[in-house]
PDB file of C-alpha atoms in Angstrom:
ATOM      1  CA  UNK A 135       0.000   0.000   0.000  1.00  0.00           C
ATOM      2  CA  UNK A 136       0.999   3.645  -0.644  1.00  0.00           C
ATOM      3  CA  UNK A 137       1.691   5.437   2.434  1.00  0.00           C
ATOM      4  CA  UNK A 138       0.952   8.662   0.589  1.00  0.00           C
ATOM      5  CA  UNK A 139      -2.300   8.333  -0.953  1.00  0.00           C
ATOM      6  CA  UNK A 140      -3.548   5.000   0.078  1.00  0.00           C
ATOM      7  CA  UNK A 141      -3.350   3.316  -3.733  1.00  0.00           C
ATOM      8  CA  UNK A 142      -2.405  -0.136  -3.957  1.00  0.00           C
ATOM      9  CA  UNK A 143       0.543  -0.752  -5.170  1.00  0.00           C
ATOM     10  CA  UNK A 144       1.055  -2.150  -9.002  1.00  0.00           C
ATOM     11  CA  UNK A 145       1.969  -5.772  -7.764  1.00  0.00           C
ATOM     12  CA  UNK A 146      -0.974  -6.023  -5.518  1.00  0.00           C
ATOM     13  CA  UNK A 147      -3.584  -4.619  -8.112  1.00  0.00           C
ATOM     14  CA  UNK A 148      -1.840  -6.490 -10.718  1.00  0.00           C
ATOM     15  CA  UNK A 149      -2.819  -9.672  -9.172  1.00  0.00           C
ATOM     16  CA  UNK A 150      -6.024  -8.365  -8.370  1.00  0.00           C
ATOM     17  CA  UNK A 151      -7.189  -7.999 -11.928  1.00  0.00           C
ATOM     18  CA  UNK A 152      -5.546 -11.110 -12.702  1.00  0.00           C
ATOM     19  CA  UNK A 153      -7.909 -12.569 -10.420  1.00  0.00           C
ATOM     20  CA  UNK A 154     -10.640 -10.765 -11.193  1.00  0.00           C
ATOM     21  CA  UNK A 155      -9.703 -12.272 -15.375  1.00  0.00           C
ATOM     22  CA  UNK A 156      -9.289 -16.053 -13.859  1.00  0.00           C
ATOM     23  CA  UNK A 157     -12.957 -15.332 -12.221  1.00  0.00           C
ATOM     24  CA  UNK A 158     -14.315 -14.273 -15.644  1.00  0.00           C
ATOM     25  CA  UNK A 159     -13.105 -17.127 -17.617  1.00  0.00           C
ATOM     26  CA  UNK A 160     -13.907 -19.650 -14.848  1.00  0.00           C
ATOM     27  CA  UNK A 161     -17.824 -17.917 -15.307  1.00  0.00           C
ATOM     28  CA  UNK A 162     -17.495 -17.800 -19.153  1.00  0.00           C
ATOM     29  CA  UNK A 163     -16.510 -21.655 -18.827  1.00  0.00           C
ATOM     30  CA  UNK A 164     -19.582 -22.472 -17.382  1.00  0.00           C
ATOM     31  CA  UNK A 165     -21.715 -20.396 -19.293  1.00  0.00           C
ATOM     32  CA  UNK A 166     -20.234 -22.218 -22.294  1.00  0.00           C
ATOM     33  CA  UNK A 167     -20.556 -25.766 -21.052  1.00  0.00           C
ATOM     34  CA  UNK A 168     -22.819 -26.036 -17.822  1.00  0.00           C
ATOM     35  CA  UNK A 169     -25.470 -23.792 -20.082  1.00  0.00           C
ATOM     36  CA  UNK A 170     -25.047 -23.922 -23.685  1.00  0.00           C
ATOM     37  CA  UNK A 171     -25.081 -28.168 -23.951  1.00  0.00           C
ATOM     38  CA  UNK A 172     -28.106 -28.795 -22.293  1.00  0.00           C
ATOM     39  CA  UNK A 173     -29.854 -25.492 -23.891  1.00  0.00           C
ATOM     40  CA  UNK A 174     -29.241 -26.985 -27.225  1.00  0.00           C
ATOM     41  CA  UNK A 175     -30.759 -30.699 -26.217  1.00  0.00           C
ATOM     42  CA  UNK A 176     -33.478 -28.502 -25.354  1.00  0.00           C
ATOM     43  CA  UNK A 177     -34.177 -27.031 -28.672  1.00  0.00           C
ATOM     44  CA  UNK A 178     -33.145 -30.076 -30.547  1.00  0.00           C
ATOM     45  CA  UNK A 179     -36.291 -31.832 -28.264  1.00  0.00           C
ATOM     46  CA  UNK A 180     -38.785 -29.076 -28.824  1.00  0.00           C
ATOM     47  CA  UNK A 181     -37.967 -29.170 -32.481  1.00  0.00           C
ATOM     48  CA  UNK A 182     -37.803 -33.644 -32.682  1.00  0.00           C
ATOM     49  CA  UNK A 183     -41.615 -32.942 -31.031  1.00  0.00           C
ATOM     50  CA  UNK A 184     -42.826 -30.177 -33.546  1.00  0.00           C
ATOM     51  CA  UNK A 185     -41.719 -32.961 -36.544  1.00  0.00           C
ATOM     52  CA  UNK A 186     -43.613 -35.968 -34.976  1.00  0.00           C
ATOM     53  CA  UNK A 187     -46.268 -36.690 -37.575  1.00  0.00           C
ATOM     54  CA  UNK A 188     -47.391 -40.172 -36.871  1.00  0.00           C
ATOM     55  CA  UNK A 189     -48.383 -38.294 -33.266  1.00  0.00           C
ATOM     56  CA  UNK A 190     -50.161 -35.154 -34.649  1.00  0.00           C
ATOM     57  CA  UNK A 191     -50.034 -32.009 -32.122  1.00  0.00           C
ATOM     58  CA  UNK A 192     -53.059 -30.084 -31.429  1.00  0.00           C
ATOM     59  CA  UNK A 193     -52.798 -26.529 -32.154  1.00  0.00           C
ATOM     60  CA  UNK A 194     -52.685 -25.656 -28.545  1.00  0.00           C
ATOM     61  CA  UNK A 195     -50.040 -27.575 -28.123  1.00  0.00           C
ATOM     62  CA  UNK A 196     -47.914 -26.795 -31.389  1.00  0.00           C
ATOM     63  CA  UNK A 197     -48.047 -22.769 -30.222  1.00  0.00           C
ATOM     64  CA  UNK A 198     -46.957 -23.792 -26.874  1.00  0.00           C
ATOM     65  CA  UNK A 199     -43.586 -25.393 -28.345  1.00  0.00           C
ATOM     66  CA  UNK A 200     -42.821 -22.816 -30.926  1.00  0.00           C
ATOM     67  CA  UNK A 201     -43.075 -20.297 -27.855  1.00  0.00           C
ATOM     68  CA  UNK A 202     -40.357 -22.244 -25.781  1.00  0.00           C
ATOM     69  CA  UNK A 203     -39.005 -22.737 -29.099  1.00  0.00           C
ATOM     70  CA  UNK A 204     -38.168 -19.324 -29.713  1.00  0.00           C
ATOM     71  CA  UNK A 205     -37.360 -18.752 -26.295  1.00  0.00           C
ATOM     72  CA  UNK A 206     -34.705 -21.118 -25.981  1.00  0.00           C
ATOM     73  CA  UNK A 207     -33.287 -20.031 -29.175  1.00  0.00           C
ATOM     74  CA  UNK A 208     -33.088 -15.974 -27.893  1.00  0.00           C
ATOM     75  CA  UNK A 209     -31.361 -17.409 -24.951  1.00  0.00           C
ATOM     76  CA  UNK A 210     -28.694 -19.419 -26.635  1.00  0.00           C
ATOM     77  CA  UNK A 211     -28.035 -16.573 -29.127  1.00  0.00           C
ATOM     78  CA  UNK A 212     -27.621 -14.476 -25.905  1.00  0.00           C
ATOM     79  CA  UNK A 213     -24.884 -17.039 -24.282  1.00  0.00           C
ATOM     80  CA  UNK A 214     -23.169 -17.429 -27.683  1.00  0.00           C
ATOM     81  CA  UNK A 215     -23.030 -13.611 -28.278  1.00  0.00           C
ATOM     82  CA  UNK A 216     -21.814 -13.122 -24.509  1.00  0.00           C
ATOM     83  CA  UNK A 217     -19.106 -16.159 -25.117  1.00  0.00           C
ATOM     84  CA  UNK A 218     -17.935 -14.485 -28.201  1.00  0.00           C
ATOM     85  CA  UNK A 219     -17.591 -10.568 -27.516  1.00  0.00           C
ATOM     86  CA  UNK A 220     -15.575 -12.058 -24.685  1.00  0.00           C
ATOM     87  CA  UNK A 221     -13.230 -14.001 -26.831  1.00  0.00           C
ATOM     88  CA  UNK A 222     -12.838 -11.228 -29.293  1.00  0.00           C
ATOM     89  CA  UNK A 223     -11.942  -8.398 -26.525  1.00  0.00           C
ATOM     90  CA  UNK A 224      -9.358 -10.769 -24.802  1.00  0.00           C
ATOM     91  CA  UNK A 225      -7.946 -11.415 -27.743  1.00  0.00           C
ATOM     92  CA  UNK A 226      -8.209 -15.155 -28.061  1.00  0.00           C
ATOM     93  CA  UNK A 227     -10.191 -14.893 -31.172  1.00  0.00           C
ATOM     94  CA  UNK A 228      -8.185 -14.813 -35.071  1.00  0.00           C
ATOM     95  CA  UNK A 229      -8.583 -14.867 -38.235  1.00  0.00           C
ATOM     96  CA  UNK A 230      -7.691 -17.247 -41.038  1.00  0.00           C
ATOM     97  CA  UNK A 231      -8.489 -15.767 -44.425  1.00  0.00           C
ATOM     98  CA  UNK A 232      -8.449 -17.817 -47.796  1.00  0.00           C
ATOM     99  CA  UNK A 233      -9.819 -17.353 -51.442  1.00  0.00           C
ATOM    100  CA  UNK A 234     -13.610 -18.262 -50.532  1.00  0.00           C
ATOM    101  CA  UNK A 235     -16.858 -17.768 -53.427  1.00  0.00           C
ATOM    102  CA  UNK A 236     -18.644 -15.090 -52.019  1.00  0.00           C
ATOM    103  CA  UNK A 237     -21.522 -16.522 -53.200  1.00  0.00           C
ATOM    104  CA  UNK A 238     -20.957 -19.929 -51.779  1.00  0.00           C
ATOM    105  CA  UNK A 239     -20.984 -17.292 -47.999  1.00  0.00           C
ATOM    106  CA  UNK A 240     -24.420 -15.737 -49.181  1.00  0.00           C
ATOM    107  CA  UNK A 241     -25.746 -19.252 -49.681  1.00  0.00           C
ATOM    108  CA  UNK A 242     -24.779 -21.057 -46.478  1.00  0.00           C
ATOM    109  CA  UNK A 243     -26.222 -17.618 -44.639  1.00  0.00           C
ATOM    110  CA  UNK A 244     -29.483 -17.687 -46.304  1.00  0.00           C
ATOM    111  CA  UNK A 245     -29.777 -21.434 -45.507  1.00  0.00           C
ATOM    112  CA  UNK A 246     -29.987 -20.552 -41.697  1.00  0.00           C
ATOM    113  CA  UNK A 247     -32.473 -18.265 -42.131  1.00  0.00           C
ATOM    114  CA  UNK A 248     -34.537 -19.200 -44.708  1.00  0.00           C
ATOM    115  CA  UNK A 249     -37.028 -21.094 -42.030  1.00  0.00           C
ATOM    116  CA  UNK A 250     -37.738 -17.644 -40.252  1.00  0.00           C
ATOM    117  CA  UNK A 251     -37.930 -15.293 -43.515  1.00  0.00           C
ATOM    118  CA  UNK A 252     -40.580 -18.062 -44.387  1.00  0.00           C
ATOM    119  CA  UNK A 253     -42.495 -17.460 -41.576  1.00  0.00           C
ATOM    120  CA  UNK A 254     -42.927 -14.153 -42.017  1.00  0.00           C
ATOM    121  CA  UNK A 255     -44.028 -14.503 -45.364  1.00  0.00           C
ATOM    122  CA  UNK A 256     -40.768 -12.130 -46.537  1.00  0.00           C
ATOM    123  CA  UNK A 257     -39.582 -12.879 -49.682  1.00  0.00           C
ATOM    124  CA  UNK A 258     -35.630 -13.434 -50.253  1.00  0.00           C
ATOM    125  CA  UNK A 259     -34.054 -12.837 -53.193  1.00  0.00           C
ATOM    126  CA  UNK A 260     -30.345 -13.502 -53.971  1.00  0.00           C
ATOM    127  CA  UNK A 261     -28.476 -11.766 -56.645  1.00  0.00           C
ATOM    128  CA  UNK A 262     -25.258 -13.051 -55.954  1.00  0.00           C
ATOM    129  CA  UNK A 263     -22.459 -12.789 -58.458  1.00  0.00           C
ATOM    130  CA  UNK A 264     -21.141 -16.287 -58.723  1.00  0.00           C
ATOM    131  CA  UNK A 265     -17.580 -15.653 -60.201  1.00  0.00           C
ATOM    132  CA  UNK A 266     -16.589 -13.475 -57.007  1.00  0.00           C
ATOM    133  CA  UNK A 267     -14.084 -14.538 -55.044  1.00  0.00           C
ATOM    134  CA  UNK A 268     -13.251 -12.599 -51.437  1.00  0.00           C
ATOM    135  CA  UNK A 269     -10.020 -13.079 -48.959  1.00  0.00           C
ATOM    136  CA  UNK A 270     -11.976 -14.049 -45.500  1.00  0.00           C
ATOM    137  CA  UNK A 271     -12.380 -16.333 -43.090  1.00  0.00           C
ATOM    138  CA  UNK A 272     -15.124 -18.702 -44.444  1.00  0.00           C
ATOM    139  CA  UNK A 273     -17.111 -19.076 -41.283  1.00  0.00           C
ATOM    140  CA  UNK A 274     -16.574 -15.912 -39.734  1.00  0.00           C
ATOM    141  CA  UNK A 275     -17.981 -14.401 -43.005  1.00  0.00           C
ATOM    142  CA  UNK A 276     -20.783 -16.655 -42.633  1.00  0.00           C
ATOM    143  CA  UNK A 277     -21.469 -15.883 -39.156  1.00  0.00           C
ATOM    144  CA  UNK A 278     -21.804 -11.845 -40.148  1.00  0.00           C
ATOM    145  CA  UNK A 279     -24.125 -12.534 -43.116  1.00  0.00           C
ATOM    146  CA  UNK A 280     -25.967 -14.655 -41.207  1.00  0.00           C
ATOM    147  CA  UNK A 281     -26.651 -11.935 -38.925  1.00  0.00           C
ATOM    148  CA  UNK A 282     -27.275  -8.999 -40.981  1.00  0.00           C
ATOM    149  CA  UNK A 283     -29.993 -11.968 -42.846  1.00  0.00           C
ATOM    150  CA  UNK A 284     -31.156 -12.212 -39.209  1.00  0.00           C
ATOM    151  CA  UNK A 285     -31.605  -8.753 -38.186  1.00  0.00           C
ATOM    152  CA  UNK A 286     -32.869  -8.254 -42.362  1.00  0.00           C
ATOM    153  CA  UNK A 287     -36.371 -10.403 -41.371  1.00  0.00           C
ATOM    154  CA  UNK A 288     -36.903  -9.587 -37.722  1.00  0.00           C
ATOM    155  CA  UNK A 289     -37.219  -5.962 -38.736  1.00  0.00           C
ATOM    156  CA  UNK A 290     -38.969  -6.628 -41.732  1.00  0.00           C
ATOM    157  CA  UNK A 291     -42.785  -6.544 -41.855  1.00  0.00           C
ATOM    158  CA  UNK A 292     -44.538  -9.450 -42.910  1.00  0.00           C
ATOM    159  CA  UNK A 293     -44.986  -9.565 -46.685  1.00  0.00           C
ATOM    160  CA  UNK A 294     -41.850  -7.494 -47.139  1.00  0.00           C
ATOM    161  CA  UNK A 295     -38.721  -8.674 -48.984  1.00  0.00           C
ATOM    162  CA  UNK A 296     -34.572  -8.722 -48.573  1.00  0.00           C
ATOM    163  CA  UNK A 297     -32.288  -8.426 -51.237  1.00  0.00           C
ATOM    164  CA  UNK A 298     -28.879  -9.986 -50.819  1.00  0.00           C
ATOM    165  CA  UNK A 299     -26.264  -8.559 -53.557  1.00  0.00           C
ATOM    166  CA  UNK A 300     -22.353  -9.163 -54.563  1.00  0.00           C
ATOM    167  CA  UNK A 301     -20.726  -7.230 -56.988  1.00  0.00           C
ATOM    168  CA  UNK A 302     -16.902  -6.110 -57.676  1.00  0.00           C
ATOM    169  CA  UNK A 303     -15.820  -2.570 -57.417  1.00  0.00           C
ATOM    170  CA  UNK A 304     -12.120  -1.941 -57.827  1.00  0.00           C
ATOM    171  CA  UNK A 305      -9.943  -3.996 -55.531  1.00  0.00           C
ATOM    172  CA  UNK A 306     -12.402  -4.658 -53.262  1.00  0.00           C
ATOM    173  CA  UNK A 307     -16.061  -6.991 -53.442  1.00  0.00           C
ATOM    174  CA  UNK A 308     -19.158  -5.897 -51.974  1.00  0.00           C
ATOM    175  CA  UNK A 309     -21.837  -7.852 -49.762  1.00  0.00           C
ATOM    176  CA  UNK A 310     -24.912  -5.881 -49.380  1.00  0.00           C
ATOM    177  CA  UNK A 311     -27.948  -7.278 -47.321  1.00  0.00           C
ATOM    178  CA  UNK A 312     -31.322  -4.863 -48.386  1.00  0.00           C
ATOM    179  CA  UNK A 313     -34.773  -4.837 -47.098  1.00  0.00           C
ATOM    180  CA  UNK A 314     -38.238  -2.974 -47.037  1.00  0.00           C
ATOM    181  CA  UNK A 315     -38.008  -2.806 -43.426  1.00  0.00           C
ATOM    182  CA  UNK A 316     -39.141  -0.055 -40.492  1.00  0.00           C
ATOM    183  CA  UNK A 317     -35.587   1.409 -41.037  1.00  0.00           C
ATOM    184  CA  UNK A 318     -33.874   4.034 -38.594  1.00  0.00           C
ATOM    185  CA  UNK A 319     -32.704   7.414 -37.948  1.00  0.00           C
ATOM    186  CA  UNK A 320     -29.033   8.497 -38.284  1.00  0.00           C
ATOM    187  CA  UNK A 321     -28.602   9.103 -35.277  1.00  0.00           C
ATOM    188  CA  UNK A 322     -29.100   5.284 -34.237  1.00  0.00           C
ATOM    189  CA  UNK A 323     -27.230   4.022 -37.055  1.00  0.00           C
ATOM    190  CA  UNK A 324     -24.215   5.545 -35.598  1.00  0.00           C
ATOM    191  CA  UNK A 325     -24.654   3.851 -32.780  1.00  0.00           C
ATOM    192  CA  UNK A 326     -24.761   0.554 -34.306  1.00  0.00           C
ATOM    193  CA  UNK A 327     -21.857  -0.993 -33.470  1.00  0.00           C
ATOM    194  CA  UNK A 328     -21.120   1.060 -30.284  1.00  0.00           C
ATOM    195  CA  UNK A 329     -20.374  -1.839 -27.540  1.00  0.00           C
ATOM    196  CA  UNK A 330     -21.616   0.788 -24.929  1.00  0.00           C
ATOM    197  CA  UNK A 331     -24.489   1.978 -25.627  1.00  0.00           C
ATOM    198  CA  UNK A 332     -26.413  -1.680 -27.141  1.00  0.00           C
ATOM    199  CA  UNK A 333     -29.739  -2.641 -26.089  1.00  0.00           C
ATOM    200  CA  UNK A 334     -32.123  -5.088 -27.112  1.00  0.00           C
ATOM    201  CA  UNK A 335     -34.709  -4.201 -29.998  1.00  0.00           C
ATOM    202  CA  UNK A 336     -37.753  -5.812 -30.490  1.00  0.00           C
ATOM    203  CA  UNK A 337     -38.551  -6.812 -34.190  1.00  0.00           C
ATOM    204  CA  UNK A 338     -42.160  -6.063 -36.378  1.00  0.00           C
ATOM    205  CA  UNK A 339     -43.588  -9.595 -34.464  1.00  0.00           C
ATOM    206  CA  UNK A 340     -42.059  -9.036 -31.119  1.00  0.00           C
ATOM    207  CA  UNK A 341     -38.980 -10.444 -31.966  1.00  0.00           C
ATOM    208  CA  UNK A 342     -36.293 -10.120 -29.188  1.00  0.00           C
ATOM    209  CA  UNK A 343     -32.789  -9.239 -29.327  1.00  0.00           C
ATOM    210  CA  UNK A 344     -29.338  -8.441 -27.277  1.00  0.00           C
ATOM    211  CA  UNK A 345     -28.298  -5.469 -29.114  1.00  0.00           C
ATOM    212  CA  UNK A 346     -25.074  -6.889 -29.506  1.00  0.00           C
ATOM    213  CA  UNK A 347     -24.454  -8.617 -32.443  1.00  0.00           C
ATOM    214  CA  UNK A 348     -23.995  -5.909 -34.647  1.00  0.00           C
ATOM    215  CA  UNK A 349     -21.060  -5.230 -32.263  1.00  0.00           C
ATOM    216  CA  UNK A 350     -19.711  -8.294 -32.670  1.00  0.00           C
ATOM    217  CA  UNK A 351     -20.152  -8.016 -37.040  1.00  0.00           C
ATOM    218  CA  UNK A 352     -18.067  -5.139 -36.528  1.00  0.00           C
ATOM    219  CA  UNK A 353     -14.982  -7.021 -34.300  1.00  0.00           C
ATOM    220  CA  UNK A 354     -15.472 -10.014 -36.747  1.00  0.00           C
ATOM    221  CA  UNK A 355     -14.865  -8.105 -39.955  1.00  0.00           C
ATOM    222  CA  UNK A 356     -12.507  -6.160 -38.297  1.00  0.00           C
ATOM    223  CA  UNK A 357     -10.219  -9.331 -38.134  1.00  0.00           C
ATOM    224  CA  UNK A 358     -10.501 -10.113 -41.788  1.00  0.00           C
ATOM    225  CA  UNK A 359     -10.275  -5.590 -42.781  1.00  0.00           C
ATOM    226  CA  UNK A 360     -12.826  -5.648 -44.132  1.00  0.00           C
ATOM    227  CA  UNK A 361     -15.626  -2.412 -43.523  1.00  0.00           C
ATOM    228  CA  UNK A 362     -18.825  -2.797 -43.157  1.00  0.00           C
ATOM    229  CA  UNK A 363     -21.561   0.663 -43.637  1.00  0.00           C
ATOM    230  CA  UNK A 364     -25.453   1.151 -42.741  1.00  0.00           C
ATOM    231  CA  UNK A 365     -27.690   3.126 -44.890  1.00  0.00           C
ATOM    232  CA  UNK A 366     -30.907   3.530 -43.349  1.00  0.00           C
ATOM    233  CA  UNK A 367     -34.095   5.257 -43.344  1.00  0.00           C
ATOM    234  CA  UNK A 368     -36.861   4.947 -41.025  1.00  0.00           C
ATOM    235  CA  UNK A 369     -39.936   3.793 -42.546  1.00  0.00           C
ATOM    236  CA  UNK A 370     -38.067   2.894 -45.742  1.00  0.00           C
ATOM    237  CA  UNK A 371     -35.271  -0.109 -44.683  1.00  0.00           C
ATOM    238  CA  UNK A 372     -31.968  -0.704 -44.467  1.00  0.00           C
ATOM    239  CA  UNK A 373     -28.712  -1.592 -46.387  1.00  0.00           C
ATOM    240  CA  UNK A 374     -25.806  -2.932 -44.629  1.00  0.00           C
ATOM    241  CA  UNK A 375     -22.712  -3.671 -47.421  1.00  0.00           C
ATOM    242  CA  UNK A 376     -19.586  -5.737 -46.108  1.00  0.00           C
ATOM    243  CA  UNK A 377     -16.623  -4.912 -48.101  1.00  0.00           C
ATOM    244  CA  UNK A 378     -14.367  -7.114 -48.700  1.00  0.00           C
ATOM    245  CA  UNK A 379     -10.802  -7.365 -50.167  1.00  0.00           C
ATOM    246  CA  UNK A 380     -10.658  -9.120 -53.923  1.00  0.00           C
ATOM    247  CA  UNK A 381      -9.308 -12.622 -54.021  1.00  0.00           C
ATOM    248  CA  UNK A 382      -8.523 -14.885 -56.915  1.00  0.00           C
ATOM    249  CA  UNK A 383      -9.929 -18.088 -57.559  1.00  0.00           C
ATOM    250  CA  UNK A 384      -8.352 -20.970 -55.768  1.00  0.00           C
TER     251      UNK A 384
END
């Protein structure tokens, strides 16, 4: 201890935050294994009973499971998000980037949420230039256009549409994700990807949200440099582009 001004010295608050960092990982740990398994027996159950035809479900009963359904689901994004900004600020999180098709990225994306933008009656169209190739790291890319997809339909009115898009412009290949949606001011879209200031948005049905994936997008394409820009106006959608750095087929 400092005689002089009562601080701790470095040593001792050096191995304070070093145990205050081995008490975040050990919670982390079990938020990754104690939680997350049995969350995702959970939903694979709920979703084994919503396919059991030979046993038909009564209505009632079919609501009842899509609720936990979705519940579970909002939950285990939540611990995966959580698991994942924490990875990413302690720096245990890289980047491998390869020659990848962009298109074959759009595709694997829109197969995760096809289900949903079904649901909602939005139709998805993909435009996606199939001779583009882009330097990234295959399922990190995924992972973003899989959530600009996701945010796409749960802020998209029913009946409304996305429009995914690839195209080349100089040295560098674009990945824009476009819908009809409610849209937002400008001063929210520039605090998209603000770690600070996130909170939860709920979508056109009610959809729910931790405000922090776009946070994460940002950290994720950050590790592969490549930008990523909102263009937004309330009442008349959005358009998020990823831009990515030119590769040549492998």
């Amino acid at each position: 201890m400092n005689k002089e001004n009562g601080v701790p010295g470095t040593t001792e608050a050096d191995s304070r935050l070093s145990e205050i960092a081995e008490f975040n990982n050990k919670i982390l740990s079990v938020i990754s294994h104690d939680l997350r398994s049995p969350l995702s027996s959970t939903i694979g159950l709920i979703r084994l009973l919503l396919r059991r035809d030979k046993e038909p479900l009564s209505e009632r009963q079919e609501n009842i499971l899509r609720v936990m359904e979705r519940s579970a689901v909002q939950q285990m994004s939540f611990i995966e998000n959580l698991v994942e900004i924490s990875r990413i600020e302690r720096g245990l999180l890289e980047a491998h980037p390869s020659p990848v098709p962009a298109a074959r990225i759009v595709r694997r994306a829109l197969e995760i949420v096809s289900a949903a933008a079904k649901e909602k009656g939005i139709g998805v169209s993909d435009e996606s230039d199939g001779g583009l190739w882009i330097e990234a790291d295959e399922e990190k890319a995924v992972h973003i256009v899989h959530h600009l997809l996701t945010n796409a339909v749960k802020f998209t009115n029913r009946g409304g549409w996305i429009k995914i898009q690839t195209k080349r412009e100089g040295d560098l290949v674009l990945i824009s994700v476009s819908d009809n949606g409610v849209g937002m001011d400008p001063a929210k879209t520039g605090k998209l990807f603000d770690l600070a200031s996130k909170c939860g948005t709920l979508g056109t049905d009610g959809e729910k949200g931790t405000g922090l994936g776009l946070a994460i997008c940002k950290k994720l394409a950050a590790l592969m440099a490549c930008g990523i820009c909102v263009e937004s106006t309330p009442g008349n959608g959005t358009t998020v582009t990823l831009s990515f750095k030119k590769a040549n087929q492998a």
